[in-house]
Coordinates of C-alpha atoms in Angstrom, one line a residue:
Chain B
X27 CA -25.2 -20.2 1.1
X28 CA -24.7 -17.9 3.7
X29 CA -22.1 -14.8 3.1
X30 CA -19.6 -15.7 5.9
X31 CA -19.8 -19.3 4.6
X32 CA -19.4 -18.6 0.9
X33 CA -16.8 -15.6 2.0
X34 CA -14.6 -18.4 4.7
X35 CA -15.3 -20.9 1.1
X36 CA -13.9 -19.5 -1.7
X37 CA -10.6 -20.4 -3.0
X38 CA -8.4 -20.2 -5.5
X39 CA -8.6 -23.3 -7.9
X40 CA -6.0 -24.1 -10.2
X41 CA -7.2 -28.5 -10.3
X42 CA -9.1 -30.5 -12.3
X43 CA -12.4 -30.2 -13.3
X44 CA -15.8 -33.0 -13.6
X45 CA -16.5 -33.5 -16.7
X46 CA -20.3 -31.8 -16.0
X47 CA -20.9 -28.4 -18.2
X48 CA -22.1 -25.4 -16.3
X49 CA -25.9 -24.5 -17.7
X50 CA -26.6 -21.2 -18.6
X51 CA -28.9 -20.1 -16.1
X52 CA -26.1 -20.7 -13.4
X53 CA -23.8 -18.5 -15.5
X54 CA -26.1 -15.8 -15.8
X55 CA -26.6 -15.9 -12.5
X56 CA -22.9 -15.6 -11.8
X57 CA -22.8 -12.8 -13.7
X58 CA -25.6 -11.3 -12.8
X59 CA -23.4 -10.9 -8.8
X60 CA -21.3 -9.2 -10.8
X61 CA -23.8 -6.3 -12.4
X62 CA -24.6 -5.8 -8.8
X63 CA -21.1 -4.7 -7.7
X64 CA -20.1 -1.8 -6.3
X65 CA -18.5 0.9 -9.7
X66 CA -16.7 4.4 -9.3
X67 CA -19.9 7.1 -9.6
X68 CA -22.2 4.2 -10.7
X69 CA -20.1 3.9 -14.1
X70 CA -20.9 0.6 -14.2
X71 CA -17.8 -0.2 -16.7
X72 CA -17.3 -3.5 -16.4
X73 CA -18.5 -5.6 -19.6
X74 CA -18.3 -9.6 -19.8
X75 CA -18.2 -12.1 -22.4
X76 CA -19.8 -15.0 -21.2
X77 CA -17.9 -18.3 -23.0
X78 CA -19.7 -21.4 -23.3
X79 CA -19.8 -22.4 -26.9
X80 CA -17.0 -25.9 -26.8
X81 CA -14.9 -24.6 -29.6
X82 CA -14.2 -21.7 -28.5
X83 CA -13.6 -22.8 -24.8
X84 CA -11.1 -25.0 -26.1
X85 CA -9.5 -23.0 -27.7
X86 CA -8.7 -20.3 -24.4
X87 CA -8.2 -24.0 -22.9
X88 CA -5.2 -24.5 -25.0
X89 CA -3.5 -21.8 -24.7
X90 CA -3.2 -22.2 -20.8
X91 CA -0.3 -24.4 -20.3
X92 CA 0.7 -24.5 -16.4
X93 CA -3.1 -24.8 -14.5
X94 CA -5.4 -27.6 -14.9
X95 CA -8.8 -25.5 -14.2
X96 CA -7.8 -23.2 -17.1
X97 CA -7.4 -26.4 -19.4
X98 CA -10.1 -28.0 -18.1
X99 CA -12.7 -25.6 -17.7
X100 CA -16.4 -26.1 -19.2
X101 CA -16.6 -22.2 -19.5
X102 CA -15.3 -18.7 -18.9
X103 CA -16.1 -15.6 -18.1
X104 CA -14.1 -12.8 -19.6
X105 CA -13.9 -9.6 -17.7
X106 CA -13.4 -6.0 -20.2
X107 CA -12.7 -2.5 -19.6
X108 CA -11.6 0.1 -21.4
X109 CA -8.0 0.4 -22.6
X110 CA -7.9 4.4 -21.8
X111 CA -10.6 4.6 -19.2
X112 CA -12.7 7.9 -19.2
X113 CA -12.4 10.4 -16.1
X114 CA -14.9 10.0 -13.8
X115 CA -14.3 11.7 -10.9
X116 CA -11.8 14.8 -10.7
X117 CA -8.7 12.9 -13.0
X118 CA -9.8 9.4 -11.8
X119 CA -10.8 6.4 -13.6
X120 CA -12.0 3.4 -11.4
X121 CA -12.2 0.6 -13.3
X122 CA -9.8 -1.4 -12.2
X123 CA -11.4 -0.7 -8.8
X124 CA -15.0 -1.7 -10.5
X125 CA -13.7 -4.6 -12.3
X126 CA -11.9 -6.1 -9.1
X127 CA -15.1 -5.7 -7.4
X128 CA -17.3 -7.0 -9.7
X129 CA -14.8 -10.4 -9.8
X130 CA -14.9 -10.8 -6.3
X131 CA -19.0 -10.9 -6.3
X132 CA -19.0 -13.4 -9.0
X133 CA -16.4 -15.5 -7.4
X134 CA -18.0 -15.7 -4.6
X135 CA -21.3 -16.5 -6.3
X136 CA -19.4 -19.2 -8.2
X137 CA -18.2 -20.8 -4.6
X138 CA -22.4 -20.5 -3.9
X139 CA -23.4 -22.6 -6.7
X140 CA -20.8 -25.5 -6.1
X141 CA -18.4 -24.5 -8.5
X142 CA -15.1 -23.4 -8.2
X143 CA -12.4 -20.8 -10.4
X144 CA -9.4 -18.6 -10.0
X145 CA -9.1 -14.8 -11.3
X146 CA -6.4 -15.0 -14.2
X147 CA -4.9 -11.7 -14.4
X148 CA -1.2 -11.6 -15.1
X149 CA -1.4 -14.2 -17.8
X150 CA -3.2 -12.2 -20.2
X151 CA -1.0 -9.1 -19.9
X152 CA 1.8 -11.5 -21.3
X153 CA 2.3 -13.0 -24.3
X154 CA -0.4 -11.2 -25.9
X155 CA -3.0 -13.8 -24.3
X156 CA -5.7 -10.9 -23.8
X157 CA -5.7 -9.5 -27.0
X158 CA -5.9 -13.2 -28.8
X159 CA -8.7 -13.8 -26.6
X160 CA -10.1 -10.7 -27.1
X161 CA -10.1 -11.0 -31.1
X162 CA -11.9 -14.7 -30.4
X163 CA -14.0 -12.7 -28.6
X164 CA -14.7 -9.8 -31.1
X165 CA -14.1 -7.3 -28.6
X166 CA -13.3 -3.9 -29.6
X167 CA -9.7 -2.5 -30.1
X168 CA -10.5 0.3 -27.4
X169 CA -11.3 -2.3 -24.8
X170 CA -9.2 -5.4 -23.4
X171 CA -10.0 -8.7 -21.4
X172 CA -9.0 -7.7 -17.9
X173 CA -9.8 -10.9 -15.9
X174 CA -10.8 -14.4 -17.0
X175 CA -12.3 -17.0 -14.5
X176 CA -12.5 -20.7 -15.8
X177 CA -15.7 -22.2 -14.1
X178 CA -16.3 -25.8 -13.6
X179 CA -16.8 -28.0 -10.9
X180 CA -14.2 -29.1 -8.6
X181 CA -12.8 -32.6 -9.3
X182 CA -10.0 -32.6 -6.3
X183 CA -9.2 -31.5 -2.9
X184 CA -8.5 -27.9 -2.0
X185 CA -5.0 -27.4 -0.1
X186 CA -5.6 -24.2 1.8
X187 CA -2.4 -21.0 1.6
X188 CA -0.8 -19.6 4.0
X189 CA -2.7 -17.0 5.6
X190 CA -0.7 -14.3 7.7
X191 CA -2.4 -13.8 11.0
X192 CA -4.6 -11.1 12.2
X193 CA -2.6 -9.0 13.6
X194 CA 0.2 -8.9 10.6
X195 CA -2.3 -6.7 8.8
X196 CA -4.6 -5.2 11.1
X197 CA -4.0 -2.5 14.1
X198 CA -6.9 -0.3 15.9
X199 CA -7.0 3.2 15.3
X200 CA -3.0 3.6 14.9
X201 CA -0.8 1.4 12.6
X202 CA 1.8 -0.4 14.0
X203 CA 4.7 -2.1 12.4
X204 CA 4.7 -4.7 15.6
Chain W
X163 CA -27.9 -13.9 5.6
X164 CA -27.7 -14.9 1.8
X165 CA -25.2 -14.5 -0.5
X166 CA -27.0 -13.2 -3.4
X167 CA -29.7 -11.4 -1.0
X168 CA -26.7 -9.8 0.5
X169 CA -25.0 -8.8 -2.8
X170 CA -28.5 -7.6 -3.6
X171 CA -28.8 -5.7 -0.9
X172 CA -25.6 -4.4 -1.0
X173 CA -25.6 -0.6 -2.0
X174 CA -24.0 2.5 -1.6
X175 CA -25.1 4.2 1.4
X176 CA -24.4 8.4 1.9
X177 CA -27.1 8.9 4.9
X178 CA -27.6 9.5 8.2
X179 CA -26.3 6.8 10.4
X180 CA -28.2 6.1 13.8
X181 CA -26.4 7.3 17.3
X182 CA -25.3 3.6 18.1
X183 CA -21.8 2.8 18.1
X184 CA -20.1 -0.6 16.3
X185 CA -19.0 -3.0 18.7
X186 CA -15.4 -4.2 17.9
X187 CA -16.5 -7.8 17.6
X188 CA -18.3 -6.7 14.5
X189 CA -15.8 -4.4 13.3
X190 CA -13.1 -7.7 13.7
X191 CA -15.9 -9.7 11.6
X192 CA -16.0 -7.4 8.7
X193 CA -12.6 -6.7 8.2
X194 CA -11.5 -10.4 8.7
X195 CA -14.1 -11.0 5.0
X196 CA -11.6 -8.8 4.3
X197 CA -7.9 -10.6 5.1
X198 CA -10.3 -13.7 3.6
X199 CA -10.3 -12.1 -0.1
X200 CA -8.2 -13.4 -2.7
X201 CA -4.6 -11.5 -3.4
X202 CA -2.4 -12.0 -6.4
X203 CA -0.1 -14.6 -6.2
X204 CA -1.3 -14.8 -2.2
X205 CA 0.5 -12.0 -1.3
X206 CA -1.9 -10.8 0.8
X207 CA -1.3 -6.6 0.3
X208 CA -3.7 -4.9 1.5
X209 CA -3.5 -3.6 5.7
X210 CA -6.3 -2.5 7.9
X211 CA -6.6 0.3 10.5
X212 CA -10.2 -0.3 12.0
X213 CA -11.0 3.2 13.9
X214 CA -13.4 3.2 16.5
X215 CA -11.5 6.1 19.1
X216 CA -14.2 8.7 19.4
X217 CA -11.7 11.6 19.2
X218 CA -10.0 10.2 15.4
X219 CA -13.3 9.3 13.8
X220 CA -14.8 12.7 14.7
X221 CA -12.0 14.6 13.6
X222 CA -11.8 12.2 10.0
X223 CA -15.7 12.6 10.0
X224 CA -15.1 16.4 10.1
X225 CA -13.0 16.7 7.1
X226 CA -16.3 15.4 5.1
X227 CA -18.3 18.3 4.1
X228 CA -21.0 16.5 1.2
X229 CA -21.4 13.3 2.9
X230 CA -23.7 12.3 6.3
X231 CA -22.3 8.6 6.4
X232 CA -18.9 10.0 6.6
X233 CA -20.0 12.7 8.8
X234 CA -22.0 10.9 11.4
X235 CA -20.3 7.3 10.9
X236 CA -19.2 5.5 14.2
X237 CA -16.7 3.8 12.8
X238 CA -14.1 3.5 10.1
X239 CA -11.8 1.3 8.3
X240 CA -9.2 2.4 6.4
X241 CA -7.6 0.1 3.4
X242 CA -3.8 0.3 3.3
X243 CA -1.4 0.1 0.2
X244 CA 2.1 0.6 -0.8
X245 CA 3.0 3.6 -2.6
X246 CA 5.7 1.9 -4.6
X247 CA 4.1 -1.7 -4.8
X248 CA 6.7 -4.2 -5.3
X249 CA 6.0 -6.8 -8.1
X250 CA 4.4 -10.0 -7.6
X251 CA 4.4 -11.4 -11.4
X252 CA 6.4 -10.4 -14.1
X253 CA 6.5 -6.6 -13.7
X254 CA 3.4 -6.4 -12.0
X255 CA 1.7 -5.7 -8.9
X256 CA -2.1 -6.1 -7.7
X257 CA -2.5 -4.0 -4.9
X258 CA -4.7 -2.0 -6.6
X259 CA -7.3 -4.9 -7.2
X260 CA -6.5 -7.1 -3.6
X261 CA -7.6 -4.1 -2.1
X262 CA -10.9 -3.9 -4.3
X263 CA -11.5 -7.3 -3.5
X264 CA -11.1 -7.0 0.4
X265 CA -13.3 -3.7 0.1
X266 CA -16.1 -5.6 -1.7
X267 CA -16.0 -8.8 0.6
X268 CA -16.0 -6.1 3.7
X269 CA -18.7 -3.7 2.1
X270 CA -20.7 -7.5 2.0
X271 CA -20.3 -8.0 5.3
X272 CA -21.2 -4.7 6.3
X273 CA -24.1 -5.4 4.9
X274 CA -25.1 -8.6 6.1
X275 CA -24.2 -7.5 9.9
X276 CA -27.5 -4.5 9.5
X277 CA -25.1 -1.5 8.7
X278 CA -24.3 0.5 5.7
X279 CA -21.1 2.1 4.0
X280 CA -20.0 4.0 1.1
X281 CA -16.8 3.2 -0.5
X282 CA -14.7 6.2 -0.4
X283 CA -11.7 6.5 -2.9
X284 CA -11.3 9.5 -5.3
X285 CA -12.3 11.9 -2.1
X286 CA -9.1 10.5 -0.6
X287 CA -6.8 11.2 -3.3
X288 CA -7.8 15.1 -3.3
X289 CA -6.8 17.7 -0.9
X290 CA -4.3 15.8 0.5
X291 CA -6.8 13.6 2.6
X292 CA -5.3 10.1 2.0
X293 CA -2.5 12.0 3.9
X294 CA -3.9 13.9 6.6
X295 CA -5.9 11.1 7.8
X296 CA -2.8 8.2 7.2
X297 CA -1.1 11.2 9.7
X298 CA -3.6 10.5 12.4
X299 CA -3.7 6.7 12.3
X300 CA 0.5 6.5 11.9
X301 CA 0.4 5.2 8.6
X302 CA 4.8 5.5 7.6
X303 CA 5.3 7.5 4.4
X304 CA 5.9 4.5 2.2
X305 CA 2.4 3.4 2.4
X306 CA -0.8 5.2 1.6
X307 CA -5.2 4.9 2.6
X308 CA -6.5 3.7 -0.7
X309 CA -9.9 3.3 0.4
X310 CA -12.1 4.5 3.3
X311 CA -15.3 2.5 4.2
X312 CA -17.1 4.8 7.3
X313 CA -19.7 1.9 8.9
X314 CA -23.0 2.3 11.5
X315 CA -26.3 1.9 10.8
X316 CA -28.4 3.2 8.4
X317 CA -31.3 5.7 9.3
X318 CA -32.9 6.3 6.5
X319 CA -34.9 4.6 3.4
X320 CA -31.9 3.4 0.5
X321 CA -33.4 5.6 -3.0
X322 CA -31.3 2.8 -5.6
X323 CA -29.7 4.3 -8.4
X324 CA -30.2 3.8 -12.0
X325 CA -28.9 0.5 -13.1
X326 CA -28.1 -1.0 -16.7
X327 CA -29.9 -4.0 -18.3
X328 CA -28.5 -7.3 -18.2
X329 CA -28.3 -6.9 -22.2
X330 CA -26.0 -3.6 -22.3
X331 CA -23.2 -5.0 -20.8
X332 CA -23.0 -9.2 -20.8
X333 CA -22.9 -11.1 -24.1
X334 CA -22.4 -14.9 -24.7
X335 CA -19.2 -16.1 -26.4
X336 CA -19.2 -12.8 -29.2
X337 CA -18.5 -9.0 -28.0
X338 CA -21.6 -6.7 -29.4
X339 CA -21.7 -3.1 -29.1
X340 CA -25.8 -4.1 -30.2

């Protein structure tokens, strides 16, 4: 699909999904967009869990109580970084930077291959959500689930946000609060 | 073009640009990827200055001493954030990663339009730069340049950097440091 397509696409989806499962090879290939992102001095921190075995789907499936495509979805991809990221440049650390990045290629590679998802963030930062997942996960103490994107294909219309206009958040060569 | 040929093709570029400006059409292209990437809880954060006045991007392209593409690009956008984000969900904000995700969508469509880009962030946060150069393009003091992307065309042959296998950093359904 091409970029501006894909790009104009892209949604966030919090519906129903088809009963279908998403094979391997398409999840790799998600992933795979997100190797190829953009990381702070190359760091390439990023790491991802890849979650297709059923038991342990459900299981992240149950715990989501308000949004049908985390309850529903056929698989997820879990998103981990370092709990006290190393310096990499000067004092700076970048991977939240790398890890945003990286989500953005893979959702939009996800829109490409007909499936749909939506970058859970917040929720794991409450109710201990990333750390449960993370132990179902085996990932390390040092390290936490950042993101987590539910794939699956789209059973139901999408009902497009609000978008502020243009020129609400863009100016030329001077800001303006106009 | 292609997403995934894009997002291959996609790369950090520090080189000489070519003497040939950026038409605005293209520059409103890019950064409108941009305003199309997904924001937590739709809040859509991030602002854009795009600056194409000779007389600002030669004077930002002179505060760049170790990098040709900022030196010699013919265009610039610059990513705007609150200093003191508000929250969006529970206590948290996600400037940090809309931002990210507007960068990567624009540093794609950089890409796919024939130019190059290097995504400048830690430079900004030194020597007062972010400052300086949010001086020139009126940015008010409550808001800060997060991230600089310099665009035109690239002029020279892309050496890619050393990436990791597939196998150091994605695992299915079990976290292994293996």
């Amino acid at each position: 699909m091409d970029l501006f397509e894909t790009i104009k696409k892209r949604h966030s989806y919090r519906g129903c999904f088809k009963d279908i499962s998403v094979p391997r090879e398409d999840l790799e290939k998600i992933v795979r967009a997100g190797l190829d992102a953009p990381s702070g001095k190359n760091a390439q921190t990023t790491q991802f869990v890849i979650v297709d075995e059923a038991g342990i789907v459900s299981e992240i499936a149950r715990m989501h109580t308000g949004n049908k495509a985390m309850q529903q979805a056929k698989a997820f991809i879990a998103c981990i970084v370092d709990k006290n990221p190393d310096a990499v440049y000067e004092d700076f650390s970048f991977q939240v930077e790398d890890c945003a990045a990286a989500v953005e290629n893979m959702f939009l590679a996800i829109t490409a291959l007909g499936y749909a998802s939506v970058w859970i963030d917040g929720w794991l930062r409450i109710e201990n959500h990333a750390a449960i997942i993370g132990g179902m996960l085996n990932v390390p103490d040092t390290k936490c689930i950042r993101v987590l994107l539910p794939v699956g294909i789209p059973a139901e219309q999408y009902k497009p946000p609000e978008k502020k206009k243009f020129t609400q958040r863009v100016w030329f060569n001077r800001y303006s609060r106009a």
